[in-house]
CSV table of C-alpha atoms in Angstrom, one decimal:
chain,number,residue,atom,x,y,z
A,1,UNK,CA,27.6,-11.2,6.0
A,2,UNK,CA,25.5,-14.1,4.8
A,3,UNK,CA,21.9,-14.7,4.2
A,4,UNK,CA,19.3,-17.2,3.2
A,5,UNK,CA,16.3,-17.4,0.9
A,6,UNK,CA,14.3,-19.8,0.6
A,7,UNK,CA,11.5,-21.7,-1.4
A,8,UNK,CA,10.9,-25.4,-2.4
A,9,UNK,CA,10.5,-25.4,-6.1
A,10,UNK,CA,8.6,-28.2,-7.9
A,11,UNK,CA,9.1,-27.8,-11.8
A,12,UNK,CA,10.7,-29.4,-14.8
A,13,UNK,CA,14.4,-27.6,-14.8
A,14,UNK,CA,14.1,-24.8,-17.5
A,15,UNK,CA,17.0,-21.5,-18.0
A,16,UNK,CA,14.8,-19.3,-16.3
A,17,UNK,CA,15.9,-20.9,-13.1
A,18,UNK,CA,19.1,-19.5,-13.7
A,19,UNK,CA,17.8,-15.7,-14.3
A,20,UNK,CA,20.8,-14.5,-12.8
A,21,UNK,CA,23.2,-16.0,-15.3
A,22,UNK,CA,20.6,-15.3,-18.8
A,23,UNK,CA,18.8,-11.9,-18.3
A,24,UNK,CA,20.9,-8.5,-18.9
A,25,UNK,CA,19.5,-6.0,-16.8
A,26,UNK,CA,17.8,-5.6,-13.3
A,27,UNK,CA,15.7,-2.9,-13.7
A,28,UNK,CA,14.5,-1.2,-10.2
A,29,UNK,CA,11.6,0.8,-9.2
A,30,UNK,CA,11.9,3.7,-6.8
A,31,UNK,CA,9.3,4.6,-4.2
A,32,UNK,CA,6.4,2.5,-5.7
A,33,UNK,CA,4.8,1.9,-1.9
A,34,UNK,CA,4.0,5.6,-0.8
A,35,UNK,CA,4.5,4.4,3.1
A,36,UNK,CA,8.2,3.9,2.6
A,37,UNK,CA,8.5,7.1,0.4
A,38,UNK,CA,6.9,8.6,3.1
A,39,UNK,CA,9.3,7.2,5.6
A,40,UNK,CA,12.5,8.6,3.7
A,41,UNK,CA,10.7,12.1,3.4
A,42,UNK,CA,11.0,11.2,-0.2
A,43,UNK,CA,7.9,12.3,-2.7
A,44,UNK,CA,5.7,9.6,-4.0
A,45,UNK,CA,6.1,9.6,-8.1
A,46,UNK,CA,3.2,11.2,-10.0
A,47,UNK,CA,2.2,9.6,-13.6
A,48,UNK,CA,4.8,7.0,-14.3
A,49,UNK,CA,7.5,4.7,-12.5
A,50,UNK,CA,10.5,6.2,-10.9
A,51,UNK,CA,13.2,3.9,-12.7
A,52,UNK,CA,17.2,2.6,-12.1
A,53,UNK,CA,19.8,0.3,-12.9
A,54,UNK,CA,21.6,-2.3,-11.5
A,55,UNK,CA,24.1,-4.7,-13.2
A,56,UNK,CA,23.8,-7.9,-14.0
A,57,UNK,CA,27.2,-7.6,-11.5
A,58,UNK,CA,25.6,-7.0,-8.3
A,59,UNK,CA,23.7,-10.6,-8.4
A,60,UNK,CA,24.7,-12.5,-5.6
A,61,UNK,CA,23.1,-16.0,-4.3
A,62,UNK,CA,22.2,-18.0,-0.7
A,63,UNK,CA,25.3,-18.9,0.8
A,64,UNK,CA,27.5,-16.1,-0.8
A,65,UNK,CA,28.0,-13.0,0.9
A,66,UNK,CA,26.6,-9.4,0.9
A,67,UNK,CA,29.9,-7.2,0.7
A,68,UNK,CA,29.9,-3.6,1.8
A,69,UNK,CA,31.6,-1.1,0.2
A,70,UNK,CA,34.6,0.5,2.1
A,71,UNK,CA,33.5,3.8,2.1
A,72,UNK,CA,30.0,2.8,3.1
A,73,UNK,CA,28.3,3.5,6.7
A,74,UNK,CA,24.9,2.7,5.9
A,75,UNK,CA,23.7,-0.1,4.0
A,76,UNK,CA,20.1,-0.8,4.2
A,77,UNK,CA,18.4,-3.9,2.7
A,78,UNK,CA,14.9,-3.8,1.0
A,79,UNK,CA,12.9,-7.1,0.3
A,80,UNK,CA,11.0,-7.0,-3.0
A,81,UNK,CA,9.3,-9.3,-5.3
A,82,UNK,CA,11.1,-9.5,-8.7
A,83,UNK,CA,9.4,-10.6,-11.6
A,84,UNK,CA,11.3,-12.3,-14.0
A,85,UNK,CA,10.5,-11.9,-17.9
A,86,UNK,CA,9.8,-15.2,-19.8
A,87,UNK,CA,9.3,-13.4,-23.4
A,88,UNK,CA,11.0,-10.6,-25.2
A,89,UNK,CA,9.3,-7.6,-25.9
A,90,UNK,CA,8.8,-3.4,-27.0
A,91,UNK,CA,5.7,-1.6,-26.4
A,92,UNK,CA,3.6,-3.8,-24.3
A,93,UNK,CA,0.4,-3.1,-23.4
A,94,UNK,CA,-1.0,-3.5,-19.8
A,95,UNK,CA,-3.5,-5.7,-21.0
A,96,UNK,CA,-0.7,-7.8,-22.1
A,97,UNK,CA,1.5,-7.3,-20.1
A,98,UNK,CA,1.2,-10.8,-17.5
A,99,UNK,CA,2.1,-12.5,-20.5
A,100,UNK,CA,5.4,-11.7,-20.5
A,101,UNK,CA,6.3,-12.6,-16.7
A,102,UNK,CA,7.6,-16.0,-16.7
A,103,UNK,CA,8.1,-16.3,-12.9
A,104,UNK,CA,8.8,-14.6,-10.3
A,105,UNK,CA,11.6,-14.2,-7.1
A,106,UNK,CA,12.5,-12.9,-3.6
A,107,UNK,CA,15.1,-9.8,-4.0
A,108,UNK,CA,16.8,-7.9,-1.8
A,109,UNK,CA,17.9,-4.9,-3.5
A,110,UNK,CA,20.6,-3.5,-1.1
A,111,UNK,CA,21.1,0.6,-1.0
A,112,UNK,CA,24.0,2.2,0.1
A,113,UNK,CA,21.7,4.4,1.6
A,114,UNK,CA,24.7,7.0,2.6
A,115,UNK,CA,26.3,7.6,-1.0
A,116,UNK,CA,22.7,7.6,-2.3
A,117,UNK,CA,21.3,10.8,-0.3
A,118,UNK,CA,25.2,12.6,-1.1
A,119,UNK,CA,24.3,11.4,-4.9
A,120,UNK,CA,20.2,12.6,-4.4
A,121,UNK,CA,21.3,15.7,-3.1
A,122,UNK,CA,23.5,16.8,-6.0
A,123,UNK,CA,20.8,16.1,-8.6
A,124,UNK,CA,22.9,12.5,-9.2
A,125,UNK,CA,21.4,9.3,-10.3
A,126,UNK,CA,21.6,6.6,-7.6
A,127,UNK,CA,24.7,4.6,-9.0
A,128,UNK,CA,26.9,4.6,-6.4
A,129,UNK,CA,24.4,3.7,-3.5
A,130,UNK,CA,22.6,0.7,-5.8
A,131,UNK,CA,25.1,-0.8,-7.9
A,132,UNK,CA,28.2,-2.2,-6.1
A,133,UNK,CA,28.9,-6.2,-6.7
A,134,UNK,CA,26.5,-8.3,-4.3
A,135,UNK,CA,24.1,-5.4,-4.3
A,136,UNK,CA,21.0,-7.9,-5.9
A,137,UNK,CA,20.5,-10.6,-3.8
A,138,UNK,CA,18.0,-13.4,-5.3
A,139,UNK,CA,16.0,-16.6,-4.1
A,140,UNK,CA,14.8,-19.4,-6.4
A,141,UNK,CA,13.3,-18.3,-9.5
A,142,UNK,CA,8.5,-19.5,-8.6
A,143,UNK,CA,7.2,-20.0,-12.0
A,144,UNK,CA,4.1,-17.4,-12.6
A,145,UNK,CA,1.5,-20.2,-12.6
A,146,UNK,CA,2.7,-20.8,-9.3
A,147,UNK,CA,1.3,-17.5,-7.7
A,148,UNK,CA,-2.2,-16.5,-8.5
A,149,UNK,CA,-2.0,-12.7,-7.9
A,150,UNK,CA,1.1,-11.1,-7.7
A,151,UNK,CA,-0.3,-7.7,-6.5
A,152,UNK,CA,-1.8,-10.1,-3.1
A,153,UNK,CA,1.6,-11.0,-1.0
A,154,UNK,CA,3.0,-11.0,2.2
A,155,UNK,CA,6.8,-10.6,1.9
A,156,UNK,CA,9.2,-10.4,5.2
A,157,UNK,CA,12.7,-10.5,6.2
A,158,UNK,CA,14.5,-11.4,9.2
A,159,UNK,CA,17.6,-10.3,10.9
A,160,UNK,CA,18.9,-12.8,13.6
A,161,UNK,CA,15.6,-13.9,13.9
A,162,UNK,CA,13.9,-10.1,14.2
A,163,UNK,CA,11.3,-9.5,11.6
A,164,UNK,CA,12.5,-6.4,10.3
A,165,UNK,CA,10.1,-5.6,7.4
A,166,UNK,CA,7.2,-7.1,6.8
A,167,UNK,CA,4.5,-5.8,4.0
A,168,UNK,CA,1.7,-6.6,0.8
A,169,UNK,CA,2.4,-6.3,-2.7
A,170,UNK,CA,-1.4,-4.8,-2.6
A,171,UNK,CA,-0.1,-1.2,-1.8
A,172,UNK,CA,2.5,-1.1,-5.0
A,173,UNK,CA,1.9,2.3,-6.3
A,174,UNK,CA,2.1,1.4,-9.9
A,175,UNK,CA,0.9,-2.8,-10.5
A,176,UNK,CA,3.0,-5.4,-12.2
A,177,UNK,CA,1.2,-5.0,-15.3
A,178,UNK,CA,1.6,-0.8,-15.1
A,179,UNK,CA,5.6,-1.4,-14.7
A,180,UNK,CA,6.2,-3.7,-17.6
A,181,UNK,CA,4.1,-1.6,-20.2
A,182,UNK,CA,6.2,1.8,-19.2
A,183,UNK,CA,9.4,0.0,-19.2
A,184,UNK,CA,8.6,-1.7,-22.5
A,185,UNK,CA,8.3,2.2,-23.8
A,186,UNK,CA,11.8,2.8,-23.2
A,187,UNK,CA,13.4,-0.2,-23.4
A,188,UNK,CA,13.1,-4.0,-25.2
A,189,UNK,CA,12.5,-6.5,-22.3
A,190,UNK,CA,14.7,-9.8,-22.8
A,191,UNK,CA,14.2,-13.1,-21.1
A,192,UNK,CA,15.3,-13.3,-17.7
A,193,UNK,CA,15.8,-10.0,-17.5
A,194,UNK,CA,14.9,-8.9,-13.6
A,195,UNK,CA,12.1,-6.1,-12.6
A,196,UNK,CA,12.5,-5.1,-8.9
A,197,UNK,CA,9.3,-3.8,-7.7
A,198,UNK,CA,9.9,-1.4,-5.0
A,199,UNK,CA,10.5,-1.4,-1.2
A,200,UNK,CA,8.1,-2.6,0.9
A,201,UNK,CA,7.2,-0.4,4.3
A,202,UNK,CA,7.6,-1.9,8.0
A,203,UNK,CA,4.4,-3.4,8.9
A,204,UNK,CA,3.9,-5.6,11.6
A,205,UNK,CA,0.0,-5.8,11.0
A,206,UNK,CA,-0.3,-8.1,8.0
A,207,UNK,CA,-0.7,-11.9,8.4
A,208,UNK,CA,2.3,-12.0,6.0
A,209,UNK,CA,2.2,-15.0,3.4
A,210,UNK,CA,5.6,-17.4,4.1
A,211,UNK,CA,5.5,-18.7,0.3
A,212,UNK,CA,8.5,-16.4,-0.3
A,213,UNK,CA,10.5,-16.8,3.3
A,214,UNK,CA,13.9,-14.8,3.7
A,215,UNK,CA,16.1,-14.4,6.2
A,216,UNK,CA,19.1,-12.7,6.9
A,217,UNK,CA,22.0,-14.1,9.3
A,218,UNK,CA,24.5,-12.1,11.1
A,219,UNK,CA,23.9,-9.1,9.2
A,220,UNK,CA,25.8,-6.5,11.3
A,221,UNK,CA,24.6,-3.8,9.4
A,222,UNK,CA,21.6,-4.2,8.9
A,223,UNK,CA,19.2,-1.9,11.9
C-alpha cells in the first residue's frame, strides 16, 4: 500500500517541519462532523470532545507504506486536518487558543474499523483499531499564517484516481479553538505535538479547496 500527499511549501526550514520526529502525542477527535457520526449509527458527542490516542509509532510518511494488521479485514482511511502545536501550554483559553497552533497538515488517521466496533462493543477504548505502526499518515507540515481560516476548507482523498471523501472543515462539531482549550484541561500541549480533527463525511457537493491535495495509490483496501 502506498500513498501520496502533497503541498509545495515556501518557508525558512524550522523543526516544526519535522512534527513527526519532535511532538509526543497525536491526539484524535472522535465524531466531531455529526454527518459521519451519523453514517456509523454512532451518537454525535454532547458538551465536550470525544478524545483518543495514537503513538508517536503509527507516523508514517509519502513514499512509505500503510501496513495492515494481520488480523484486520477492514481498514478504513479518514482524511483530516491536523493542527500542529507551535507553543507549550495548560489551561488555554479559547480566546487564546490560535496562538498556540503553529501550522497545520493533511492526516489520514487510519481505523481498523473491525477491531474497533469488537472493542466499542465491549465498553473498550479504541486502541487496537487506531493505534498499529503506520496508522498516522502525514503531509508537509503549512505554517498557520499560511491558511486564513482553518474552520473554511475543502479536504479530499483519492483512491486510484476516485474521489472517495470529499468535505469542509466548516461542519467540525467542536472548532479548532474549542479542541485545544478542552485538551489543554487535561493535558500540557508540547510543540509539535499533533491534534487530529475528526473525519470528514462523503460529500461530493463542495467545490473542495486543493491547497491540501491527497491521494491514495493502489490502496486495495480501501472501499
Amino acid at each position: 500500500v502506498e500513498f501520496v500527499l502533497g503541498h509545495k511549501c515556501f518557508f525558512a526550514h524550522t523543526k516544526m517541519q519535522r512534527f513527526w520526529e519532535v511532538g509526543k502525542k497525536i491526539v484524535g477527535v472522535g465524531r466531531n462532523y455529526a454527518e459521519h457520526a451519523k453514517e456509523l449509527g454512532n451518537q454525535v458527542p454532547k458538551g465536550k470532545p470525544l478524545l483518543f490516542l495514537k503513538p508517536t509509532s503509527s507516523y508514517v510518511r509519502p513514499g512509505s507504506p500503510i501496513i495492515r494488521p494481520i488480523n484486520n479485514k477492514i481498514l478504513h482511511h479518514e482524511v483530516e486536518l491536523g493542527v500542529v502545536v507551535g507553543k507549550r501550554g495548560k489551561n488555554i483559553s479559547t480566546q487564546d487558543a490560535m496562538s498556540h497552533v503553529a501550522g497545520y497538515t493533511v492526516a489520514l488517521d487510519m481505523t481498523a474499523r473491525d477491531l474497533q466496533d469488537i472493542e466499542k462493543n465491549n465498553g473498550h477504548p479504541w486502541f487496537e483499531g487506531k493505534c498499529y505502526d503506520t496508522f498516522c499518515a502525514v503531509g508537509d507540515f503549512i505554517k498557520a499564517e499560511e491558511v486564513q481560516d482553518p474552520q473554511n476548507l475543502g479536504l479530499w482523498i483519492k483512491v486510484n484516481g476516485v474521489l472517495k471523501q470529499n468535505g469542509k472543515t466548516s461542519d467540525m462539531i467542536f472548532q479548532v479553538p474549542e479542541i485545544i482549550s478542552h485538551l489543554s484541561t487535561i493535558m500540557t500541549l508540547e510543540e509539535g505535538d499533533l491534534i487530529l480533527t475528526g473525519f470528514l463525511f462523503l460529500s461530493f457537493s463542495f467545490p473542495f479547496l486543493r491547497l491540501f491535495p491527497l491521494t491514495c495509490r493502489n490502496p486495495s483496501w480501501c472501499r
